[in-house]
Amino acid sequence: MRKVRTFSSDTDLVNQRRNHIVKIATEQIIKRGYNNINTRELASALGMSTGGLYHYIGSKEDILYLIINFTSDLTCQSLSRFADEEKGKSCEDKLRDSIRNYFEIVENYRDFHNFVNHIMLSLPVKDRKIVYKAESRVIDYYEELIADGIAEGVFEAQDARLAAHNIIVMANAWANRGWFLKKHYTLREYTDEQTDAILSHLRRSPKKNGHKQLQPVKQKA
Amino acid sequence: MRKVRTFSSDTDLVNQRRNHIVKIATEQIIKRGYNNINTRELASALGMSTGGLYHYIGSKEDILYLIINFTSDLTCQSLSRFADEEKGKSCEDKLRDSIRNYFEIVENYRDFHNFVNHIMLSLPVKDRKIVYKAESRVIDYYEELIADGIAEGVFEAQDARLAAHNIIVMANAWANRGWFLKKHYTLREYTDEQTDAILSHLRRSPKKNGHKQLQPVKQKA
Amino acid sequence: MRKVRTFSSDTDLVNQRRNHIVKIATEQIIKRGYNNINTRELASALGMSTGGLYHYIGSKEDILYLIINFTSDLTCQSLSRFADEEKGKSCEDKLRDSIRNYFEIVENYRDFHNFVNHIMLSLPVKDRKIVYKAESRVIDYYEELIADGIAEGVFEAQDARLAAHNIIVMANAWANRGWFLKKHYTLREYTDEQTDAILSHLRRSPKKNGHKQLQPVKQKA
Amino acid sequence: MRKVRTFSSDTDLVNQRRNHIVKIATEQIIKRGYNNINTRELASALGMSTGGLYHYIGSKEDILYLIINFTSDLTCQSLSRFADEEKGKSCEDKLRDSIRNYFEIVENYRDFHNFVNHIMLSLPVKDRKIVYKAESRVIDYYEELIADGIAEGVFEAQDARLAAHNIIVMANAWANRGWFLKKHYTLREYTDEQTDAILSHLRRSPKKNGHKQLQPVKQKA
DNA sequence: TATGAATGAGAGTTCATTCAT
DNA sequence: TATGAATGAACTCTCATTCAT
């Protein structure tokens, strides 16, 4: 977690201003690109002066990290909320509902999700970790849900990890491939169809072709 | 197709130099970011002088379009190659083989694919069209393949378009989510599992829940 | 004497705060340089708020003048103190003692002396005058002392002005050439040796080489 | 010796431009102060564009180091020239002539000398070393000259090091205390009088007061 | 009196692009 | 065709100063 400089010691004010910065900056950066918006214009869009902006951040780049952290926190919070809400439901319902919830979050915070996916490649590798970590938690959550279903005999044995990963990928696709998907589907339709596909796969016997128990491949540098 | 200025009239030389530019620039931009590499360093990485570079391009931004076009052409060429190779095979084999081929192409030209996905969000909407078009052709190709299968009764009626789209999304995931996928799977494993999932879904009866005949939603701005 | 703005009418408070400002600011400026310390940090080092600092000064530059005035006053006060203390002593003792006293003052207020010498070149020529004036008074003091000695026949006729000037130069050298002098001498040793050199020169016949009666050269702009 | 960035690999051009930069920048900085002149104005005074200036330096601060190095080199070169010229002369003549030469150099390169003395206090301690080194060589040169004279019996035993140091201090005084000295003396007069004072001291017996054999004081941090 | 958030002009530096050679 | 020095607009960031509280 990168430390972002501020000249203020009023924590509430700093948080308030930074939330504002995150919100507006994400909009602007998504719309125009990080490198096509300069700090003067950004400050102006924020209703602040250039100097004022730098009261709450240390550098333009810091804004990227604020946004990433914000999105990361958001995702983690949503996850715990799911976990609470799903208690007591059947495995299939749990999965179905939490997929729907997750897709809705991605829709609502589409800018943030696109943003994070977009800039990740511009960041030094070490700073991508925070994004990986947040995503890994989501993957783990779904993986566990699926594994529970397998344990309960609701789902047939499958690669729970890949299935979980596919859920995240499909959610991201909704965020950043809207140019295609929104032409053909509403979020509801997209969610239902993808959920069906996932469940149909999990419920039935896979073809046996010997790679069910995968050995973890040694991690690449 | 954006026209890129050149001062040379030797078409072969221009093509040769531009291919070189596309190759090296993609590497460099992926590694360091478009805005973190300047024309001096780029020219130097290309073994040219700054002025020399400008004999073959009109502006730094042109390089982005050269790369997009290159990747786009590449994808389209691959597609026609598949089409030829797959002739006479069964529907399932066609699908299975062309997925494998496509995933391999994405692996081999991973930088280009990541690059295109990455900068797309930085481009003005009108310039994204060329990427959309190339992707649409791939989607159409798979959609048709699946539709044929449905027509032949090999696959049960499903949303062929979404299934096709999922294939592209899974291929892209291999390119830009390597941080997760390569930790757990080889390309071969990933390909096989995803293909199984797709086929298992296409082969069996879906739950009927009424959204099979989707009306095209009016396109969002 | 430059007028420095204040918002306070409590003269004692203003003086107290300004003395504090002079003391701390000199330290800080010597350590880090006038242009490398900003008003925020300076105020913080002073235990004040930025706004608070501006209650007692009109501008950052005013601090320089406060320091110069302080140092200037200090030197003049010391001088009158010498004059009182030296009454009734022999010429040679007067000179010897007041040199020792002056060197000690320079040592004790080394930061101030270095500071003044340092920033003089950054000041507009007109503002250097105040420093010149204070130094001129010191030179005059020593020149008179030496002239008295010559009149009394204790010293042989010499250029009293240059000898006086050399004393000031040697004192300054102790302040700003400490990197060399403190490696080889204590203040006591330095003082004694330099005093001996001065006295040995004043006591003996100089070589006659015709430039004893110097015509004042017209002052350069 | 700080490495200064350049984008050119044409050594001659770089040297030519840097010499120009050193000359003009010294003038400007002495006249207006390092912090009161910005790179735009400096470039303009140099007859270059801002960008052009940065072709030959890496930062504004680099200019300070170029000037220091230039002055340092100059002093060292002068020194070797003296050494050659003085061969075969008597000790006293050697000293007298090399003092005159040194004072003349200081007069001719007064701006550079003032500059170096001025900014030394703004530099980080480690970067002052280069100045110390150059000055130390000059001090050593005079110390040796005086020590030779003592060995030959021309001078009486004295603290050769301090006498040497005084020569440098007197030379610097001519450079940076012109406001006083030039009002009263020509360089020739100043040189002759100071030389006489130095020689008169070296030639005669000092008062014995026990600090002739100084123990080196332990160096201060 | 005192605070510190806010201002905005101006600083140093970069870099896409041009053009004389 | 090729070079790389030169340009200057535009960038990020700083900071002396003010003023509402």
Short mmCIF file of N, CA, C and O in Angstrom, two decimals, chain C residues 31-131:
data_model
loop_
_atom_site.label_atom_id
_atom_site.label_comp_id
_atom_site.label_asym_id
_atom_site.label_seq_id
_atom_site.Cartn_x
_atom_site.Cartn_y
_atom_site.Cartn_z
N LYS C 31 21.91 25.86 7.19
CA LYS C 31 21.96 24.41 7.02
C LYS C 31 21.44 24.00 5.64
O LYS C 31 22.03 23.16 4.98
N ARG C 32 20.35 24.63 5.20
CA ARG C 32 19.70 24.13 4.00
C ARG C 32 19.63 25.11 2.84
O ARG C 32 19.31 24.70 1.72
N GLY C 33 19.92 26.37 3.11
CA GLY C 33 19.86 27.36 2.04
C GLY C 33 18.52 28.05 1.99
O GLY C 33 17.48 27.41 2.14
N TYR C 34 18.57 29.33 1.75
CA TYR C 34 17.36 30.16 1.76
C TYR C 34 16.31 29.63 0.81
O TYR C 34 15.12 29.62 1.11
N ASN C 35 16.73 29.19 -0.34
CA ASN C 35 15.77 28.78 -1.36
C ASN C 35 15.35 27.32 -1.24
O ASN C 35 14.46 26.88 -1.95
N ASN C 36 16.00 26.62 -0.35
CA ASN C 36 15.63 25.22 -0.17
C ASN C 36 14.74 25.01 1.05
O ASN C 36 14.38 23.89 1.38
N ILE C 37 14.43 26.09 1.73
CA ILE C 37 13.51 25.97 2.86
C ILE C 37 12.31 26.85 2.57
O ILE C 37 12.45 27.99 2.15
N ASN C 38 11.13 26.30 2.71
CA ASN C 38 9.94 27.09 2.40
C ASN C 38 9.27 27.59 3.68
O ASN C 38 9.63 27.16 4.78
N THR C 39 8.34 28.47 3.50
CA THR C 39 7.75 29.12 4.67
C THR C 39 6.99 28.12 5.55
O THR C 39 6.93 28.29 6.75
N ARG C 40 6.46 27.08 4.94
CA ARG C 40 5.75 26.08 5.72
C ARG C 40 6.72 25.39 6.70
O ARG C 40 6.46 25.29 7.90
N GLU C 41 7.85 24.95 6.15
CA GLU C 41 8.83 24.26 6.98
C GLU C 41 9.45 25.21 8.00
O GLU C 41 9.73 24.82 9.14
N LEU C 42 9.69 26.42 7.54
CA LEU C 42 10.29 27.40 8.44
C LEU C 42 9.35 27.67 9.62
O LEU C 42 9.77 27.65 10.78
N ALA C 43 8.09 27.89 9.31
CA ALA C 43 7.10 28.14 10.36
C ALA C 43 7.07 26.95 11.31
O ALA C 43 7.04 27.11 12.54
N SER C 44 7.11 25.76 10.74
CA SER C 44 7.07 24.56 11.56
C SER C 44 8.29 24.48 12.48
O SER C 44 8.17 24.15 13.67
N ALA C 45 9.47 24.81 11.94
CA ALA C 45 10.68 24.81 12.77
C ALA C 45 10.57 25.87 13.87
O ALA C 45 11.18 25.74 14.93
N LEU C 46 9.78 26.90 13.59
CA LEU C 46 9.60 27.98 14.56
C LEU C 46 8.51 27.65 15.57
O LEU C 46 8.29 28.41 16.51
N GLY C 47 7.81 26.54 15.33
CA GLY C 47 6.68 26.21 16.19
C GLY C 47 5.48 27.12 15.96
O GLY C 47 4.66 27.33 16.86
N MET C 48 5.42 27.66 14.74
CA MET C 48 4.29 28.53 14.41
C MET C 48 3.56 27.95 13.20
O MET C 48 4.05 27.05 12.54
N SER C 49 2.41 28.54 12.91
CA SER C 49 1.73 28.20 11.67
C SER C 49 2.21 29.16 10.58
O SER C 49 2.80 30.21 10.88
N THR C 50 1.97 28.79 9.34
CA THR C 50 2.39 29.64 8.22
C THR C 50 1.81 31.05 8.39
O THR C 50 2.51 32.05 8.26
N GLY C 51 0.52 31.07 8.65
CA GLY C 51 -0.13 32.36 8.81
C GLY C 51 0.44 33.14 9.98
O GLY C 51 0.62 34.36 9.90
N GLY C 52 0.76 32.44 11.06
CA GLY C 52 1.31 33.07 12.24
C GLY C 52 2.62 33.78 11.94
O GLY C 52 2.84 34.92 12.37
N LEU C 53 3.46 33.12 11.15
CA LEU C 53 4.73 33.72 10.77
C LEU C 53 4.51 35.08 10.11
O LEU C 53 5.22 36.05 10.39
N TYR C 54 3.47 35.12 9.27
CA TYR C 54 3.22 36.36 8.52
C TYR C 54 2.60 37.46 9.38
O TYR C 54 2.30 38.53 8.88
N HIS C 55 2.38 37.17 10.66
CA HIS C 55 1.96 38.25 11.55
C HIS C 55 3.13 39.12 11.94
O HIS C 55 2.97 40.26 12.33
N TYR C 56 4.32 38.53 11.83
CA TYR C 56 5.50 39.24 12.33
C TYR C 56 6.46 39.66 11.24
O TYR C 56 7.42 40.37 11.49
N ILE C 57 6.22 39.18 10.05
CA ILE C 57 7.04 39.60 8.91
C ILE C 57 6.10 39.90 7.75
O ILE C 57 4.96 39.45 7.73
N GLY C 58 6.61 40.66 6.80
CA GLY C 58 5.77 41.01 5.67
C GLY C 58 6.01 40.11 4.48
O GLY C 58 5.14 39.91 3.63
N SER C 59 7.20 39.52 4.43
CA SER C 59 7.53 38.61 3.33
C SER C 59 8.70 37.74 3.75
O SER C 59 9.41 38.06 4.71
N LYS C 60 8.89 36.69 3.02
CA LYS C 60 9.99 35.78 3.35
C LYS C 60 11.32 36.52 3.31
O LYS C 60 12.18 36.31 4.16
N GLU C 61 11.46 37.39 2.33
CA GLU C 61 12.71 38.12 2.18
C GLU C 61 13.02 38.99 3.40
O GLU C 61 14.18 39.21 3.73
N ASP C 62 11.97 39.47 4.05
CA ASP C 62 12.17 40.28 5.25
C ASP C 62 13.06 39.57 6.27
O ASP C 62 13.81 40.21 7.00
N ILE C 63 12.95 38.26 6.29
CA ILE C 63 13.75 37.50 7.27
C ILE C 63 15.23 37.77 7.06
O ILE C 63 15.99 37.93 8.01
N LEU C 64 15.63 37.83 5.79
CA LEU C 64 17.03 38.12 5.51
C LEU C 64 17.44 39.45 6.15
O LEU C 64 18.51 39.56 6.75
N TYR C 65 16.57 40.44 6.01
CA TYR C 65 16.92 41.75 6.54
C TYR C 65 16.91 41.76 8.06
O TYR C 65 17.74 42.41 8.70
N LEU C 66 15.99 41.01 8.64
CA LEU C 66 16.00 40.89 10.10
C LEU C 66 17.33 40.31 10.57
O LEU C 66 17.92 40.78 11.54
N ILE C 67 17.78 39.30 9.86
CA ILE C 67 19.04 38.66 10.26
C ILE C 67 20.21 39.61 10.08
O ILE C 67 21.08 39.74 10.94
N ILE C 68 20.24 40.29 8.94
CA ILE C 68 21.33 41.23 8.69
C ILE C 68 21.34 42.32 9.76
O ILE C 68 22.40 42.64 10.33
N ASN C 69 20.18 42.85 10.04
CA ASN C 69 20.11 43.90 11.06
C ASN C 69 20.56 43.38 12.41
O ASN C 69 21.30 44.05 13.13
N PHE C 70 20.12 42.21 12.74
CA PHE C 70 20.50 41.62 14.02
C PHE C 70 22.01 41.52 14.12
O PHE C 70 22.63 41.93 15.10
N THR C 71 22.63 40.95 13.07
CA THR C 71 24.07 40.76 13.07
C THR C 71 24.79 42.10 13.11
O THR C 71 25.80 42.28 13.82
N SER C 72 24.26 43.01 12.37
CA SER C 72 24.83 44.34 12.29
C SER C 72 24.79 45.01 13.67
O SER C 72 25.81 45.54 14.14
N ASP C 73 23.65 44.96 14.29
CA ASP C 73 23.52 45.54 15.63
C ASP C 73 24.48 44.88 16.61
O ASP C 73 25.14 45.56 17.40
N LEU C 74 24.54 43.59 16.51
CA LEU C 74 25.40 42.80 17.39
C LEU C 74 26.83 43.30 17.30
O LEU C 74 27.50 43.52 18.31
N THR C 75 27.30 43.45 16.06
CA THR C 75 28.68 43.88 15.85
C THR C 75 28.91 45.27 16.43
O THR C 75 29.92 45.51 17.11
N CYS C 76 27.95 46.17 16.19
CA CYS C 76 28.12 47.53 16.69
C CYS C 76 28.13 47.57 18.21
O CYS C 76 28.94 48.28 18.83
N GLN C 77 27.24 46.78 18.80
CA GLN C 77 27.22 46.72 20.26
C GLN C 77 28.53 46.19 20.81
O GLN C 77 29.08 46.74 21.77
N SER C 78 29.02 45.14 20.20
CA SER C 78 30.28 44.57 20.66
C SER C 78 31.37 45.63 20.62
O SER C 78 32.19 45.75 21.54
N LEU C 79 31.34 46.39 19.54
CA LEU C 79 32.36 47.40 19.34
C LEU C 79 32.36 48.42 20.47
O LEU C 79 33.42 48.75 21.03
N SER C 80 31.19 48.89 20.86
CA SER C 80 31.15 49.88 21.95
C SER C 80 31.60 49.22 23.25
O SER C 80 32.26 49.87 24.07
N ARG C 81 31.26 47.96 23.39
CA ARG C 81 31.71 47.26 24.59
C ARG C 81 33.24 47.22 24.65
O ARG C 81 33.84 47.53 25.67
N PHE C 82 33.87 46.88 23.50
CA PHE C 82 35.34 46.89 23.44
C PHE C 82 35.85 48.24 23.89
O PHE C 82 36.72 48.33 24.76
N ALA C 83 35.32 49.26 23.23
CA ALA C 83 35.81 50.61 23.47
C ALA C 83 35.82 50.93 24.96
O ALA C 83 36.78 51.49 25.49
N ASP C 84 34.73 50.51 25.63
CA ASP C 84 34.67 50.73 27.08
C ASP C 84 35.73 49.92 27.80
O ASP C 84 36.49 50.44 28.63
N GLU C 85 35.80 48.65 27.46
CA GLU C 85 36.70 47.74 28.19
C GLU C 85 38.18 48.11 28.03
O GLU C 85 38.99 47.90 28.91
N GLU C 86 38.50 48.62 26.81
CA GLU C 86 39.92 48.80 26.50
C GLU C 86 40.50 50.10 27.10
O GLU C 86 41.71 50.29 27.07
N LYS C 87 39.59 50.95 27.60
CA LYS C 87 40.06 52.25 28.11
C LYS C 87 41.22 52.10 29.07
O LYS C 87 41.20 51.27 29.98
N GLY C 88 42.25 52.92 28.86
CA GLY C 88 43.36 52.95 29.81
C GLY C 88 44.46 51.96 29.52
O GLY C 88 45.55 52.02 30.08
N LYS C 89 44.19 51.01 28.58
CA LYS C 89 45.25 50.03 28.27
C LYS C 89 46.25 50.64 27.30
O LYS C 89 45.98 51.65 26.64
N SER C 90 47.38 49.96 27.15
CA SER C 90 48.36 50.41 26.16
C SER C 90 47.82 50.09 24.77
O SER C 90 46.97 49.21 24.61
N CYS C 91 48.34 50.79 23.81
CA CYS C 91 47.91 50.59 22.43
C CYS C 91 47.99 49.13 22.01
O CYS C 91 47.07 48.58 21.42
N GLU C 92 49.12 48.52 22.28
CA GLU C 92 49.32 47.15 21.85
C GLU C 92 48.32 46.23 22.54
O GLU C 92 47.74 45.34 21.90
N ASP C 93 48.10 46.44 23.81
CA ASP C 93 47.14 45.60 24.53
C ASP C 93 45.73 45.83 24.02
O ASP C 93 44.95 44.89 23.87
N LYS C 94 45.40 47.09 23.77
CA LYS C 94 44.09 47.40 23.21
C LYS C 94 43.86 46.58 21.94
O LYS C 94 42.84 45.93 21.77
N LEU C 95 44.85 46.66 21.06
CA LEU C 95 44.71 45.98 19.78
C LEU C 95 44.60 44.47 19.99
O LEU C 95 43.69 43.81 19.49
N ARG C 96 45.53 43.95 20.77
CA ARG C 96 45.56 42.51 21.01
C ARG C 96 44.23 42.03 21.62
O ARG C 96 43.62 41.06 21.17
N ASP C 97 43.77 42.73 22.63
CA ASP C 97 42.54 42.30 23.32
C ASP C 97 41.31 42.43 22.44
O ASP C 97 40.44 41.56 22.44
N SER C 98 41.25 43.52 21.69
CA SER C 98 40.02 43.69 20.91
C SER C 98 40.01 42.72 19.72
O SER C 98 38.95 42.29 19.28
N ILE C 99 41.19 42.38 19.23
CA ILE C 99 41.22 41.33 18.20
C ILE C 99 40.70 40.02 18.80
O ILE C 99 39.85 39.34 18.22
N ARG C 100 41.20 39.69 19.99
CA ARG C 100 40.75 38.45 20.60
C ARG C 100 39.24 38.45 20.82
O ARG C 100 38.54 37.50 20.52
N ASN C 101 38.77 39.59 21.32
CA ASN C 101 37.33 39.69 21.53
C ASN C 101 36.55 39.54 20.23
O ASN C 101 35.54 38.83 20.17
N TYR C 102 37.03 40.21 19.20
CA TYR C 102 36.30 40.17 17.93
C TYR C 102 36.28 38.75 17.35
O TYR C 102 35.26 38.26 16.90
N PHE C 103 37.43 38.09 17.39
CA PHE C 103 37.50 36.72 16.89
C PHE C 103 36.54 35.82 17.67
O PHE C 103 35.92 34.92 17.10
N GLU C 104 36.44 36.08 18.96
CA GLU C 104 35.54 35.25 19.77
C GLU C 104 34.07 35.49 19.40
O GLU C 104 33.27 34.55 19.35
N ILE C 105 33.75 36.74 19.14
CA ILE C 105 32.38 37.05 18.73
C ILE C 105 32.05 36.33 17.41
O ILE C 105 30.99 35.73 17.26
N VAL C 106 33.01 36.43 16.51
CA VAL C 106 32.80 35.78 15.21
C VAL C 106 32.59 34.28 15.40
O VAL C 106 31.72 33.67 14.79
N GLU C 107 33.38 33.68 16.29
CA GLU C 107 33.21 32.26 16.57
C GLU C 107 31.82 31.97 17.14
O GLU C 107 31.12 31.07 16.69
N ASN C 108 31.42 32.79 18.10
CA ASN C 108 30.13 32.55 18.76
C ASN C 108 28.94 32.79 17.83
O ASN C 108 27.92 32.15 17.94
N TYR C 109 29.09 33.75 16.94
CA TYR C 109 27.99 34.06 16.02
C TYR C 109 28.37 33.68 14.59
O TYR C 109 28.02 34.35 13.65
N ARG C 110 29.12 32.61 14.53
CA ARG C 110 29.63 32.17 13.24
C ARG C 110 28.54 32.04 12.18
O ARG C 110 28.67 32.53 11.07
N ASP C 111 27.43 31.40 12.55
CA ASP C 111 26.33 31.24 11.60
C ASP C 111 25.89 32.59 11.04
O ASP C 111 25.68 32.73 9.83
N PHE C 112 25.77 33.55 11.91
CA PHE C 112 25.31 34.86 11.45
C PHE C 112 26.32 35.49 10.50
O PHE C 112 25.95 36.05 9.46
N HIS C 113 27.59 35.37 10.85
CA HIS C 113 28.60 35.96 9.98
C HIS C 113 28.65 35.27 8.62
O HIS C 113 28.71 35.93 7.58
N ASN C 114 28.64 33.97 8.66
CA ASN C 114 28.64 33.25 7.39
C ASN C 114 27.41 33.62 6.58
O ASN C 114 27.48 33.82 5.37
N PHE C 115 26.30 33.68 7.26
CA PHE C 115 25.06 34.00 6.60
C PHE C 115 25.15 35.33 5.87
O PHE C 115 24.82 35.45 4.69
N VAL C 116 25.65 36.32 6.58
CA VAL C 116 25.74 37.66 6.00
C VAL C 116 26.66 37.65 4.80
O VAL C 116 26.34 38.18 3.74
N ASN C 117 27.81 37.02 4.95
CA ASN C 117 28.73 36.96 3.81
C ASN C 117 28.12 36.20 2.65
O ASN C 117 28.34 36.53 1.49
N HIS C 118 27.34 35.21 3.00
CA HIS C 118 26.77 34.36 1.96
C HIS C 118 25.72 35.08 1.14
O HIS C 118 25.75 35.08 -0.09
N ILE C 119 24.76 35.69 1.85
CA ILE C 119 23.64 36.24 1.08
C ILE C 119 23.94 37.61 0.50
O ILE C 119 23.22 38.08 -0.35
N MET C 120 25.02 38.23 0.95
CA MET C 120 25.29 39.57 0.46
C MET C 120 25.25 39.59 -1.06
O MET C 120 24.67 40.49 -1.66
N LEU C 121 25.83 38.57 -1.66
CA LEU C 121 25.88 38.54 -3.12
C LEU C 121 24.51 38.29 -3.75
O LEU C 121 24.33 38.53 -4.93
N SER C 122 23.56 37.82 -2.96
CA SER C 122 22.23 37.62 -3.52
C SER C 122 21.37 38.87 -3.42
O SER C 122 20.31 38.95 -4.01
N LEU C 123 21.85 39.83 -2.63
CA LEU C 123 21.03 41.02 -2.41
C LEU C 123 21.26 42.06 -3.49
O LEU C 123 22.35 42.13 -4.07
N PRO C 124 20.24 42.84 -3.76
CA PRO C 124 20.46 43.99 -4.64
C PRO C 124 21.50 44.90 -4.00
O PRO C 124 21.58 45.01 -2.77
N VAL C 125 22.32 45.52 -4.84
CA VAL C 125 23.46 46.29 -4.35
C VAL C 125 23.07 47.28 -3.27
O VAL C 125 23.76 47.42 -2.26
N LYS C 126 21.93 47.91 -3.42
CA LYS C 126 21.54 48.93 -2.44
C LYS C 126 21.34 48.35 -1.04
O LYS C 126 21.57 49.01 -0.03
N ASP C 127 20.94 47.09 -0.97
CA ASP C 127 20.70 46.49 0.33
C ASP C 127 21.97 45.97 0.99
O ASP C 127 21.97 45.58 2.15
N ARG C 128 23.03 45.94 0.20
CA ARG C 128 24.30 45.50 0.80
C ARG C 128 24.87 46.60 1.69
O ARG C 128 25.69 46.34 2.56
N LYS C 129 24.43 47.81 1.44
CA LYS C 129 24.99 48.97 2.13
C LYS C 129 24.97 48.81 3.64
O LYS C 129 25.92 49.19 4.33
N ILE C 130 23.91 48.25 4.14
CA ILE C 130 23.79 48.14 5.59
C ILE C 130 24.90 47.25 6.16
O ILE C 130 25.45 47.51 7.23
N VAL C 131 25.24 46.23 5.39
CA VAL C 131 26.32 45.35 5.82
C VAL C 131 27.65 46.08 5.71
O VAL C 131 28.49 46.05 6.62
#
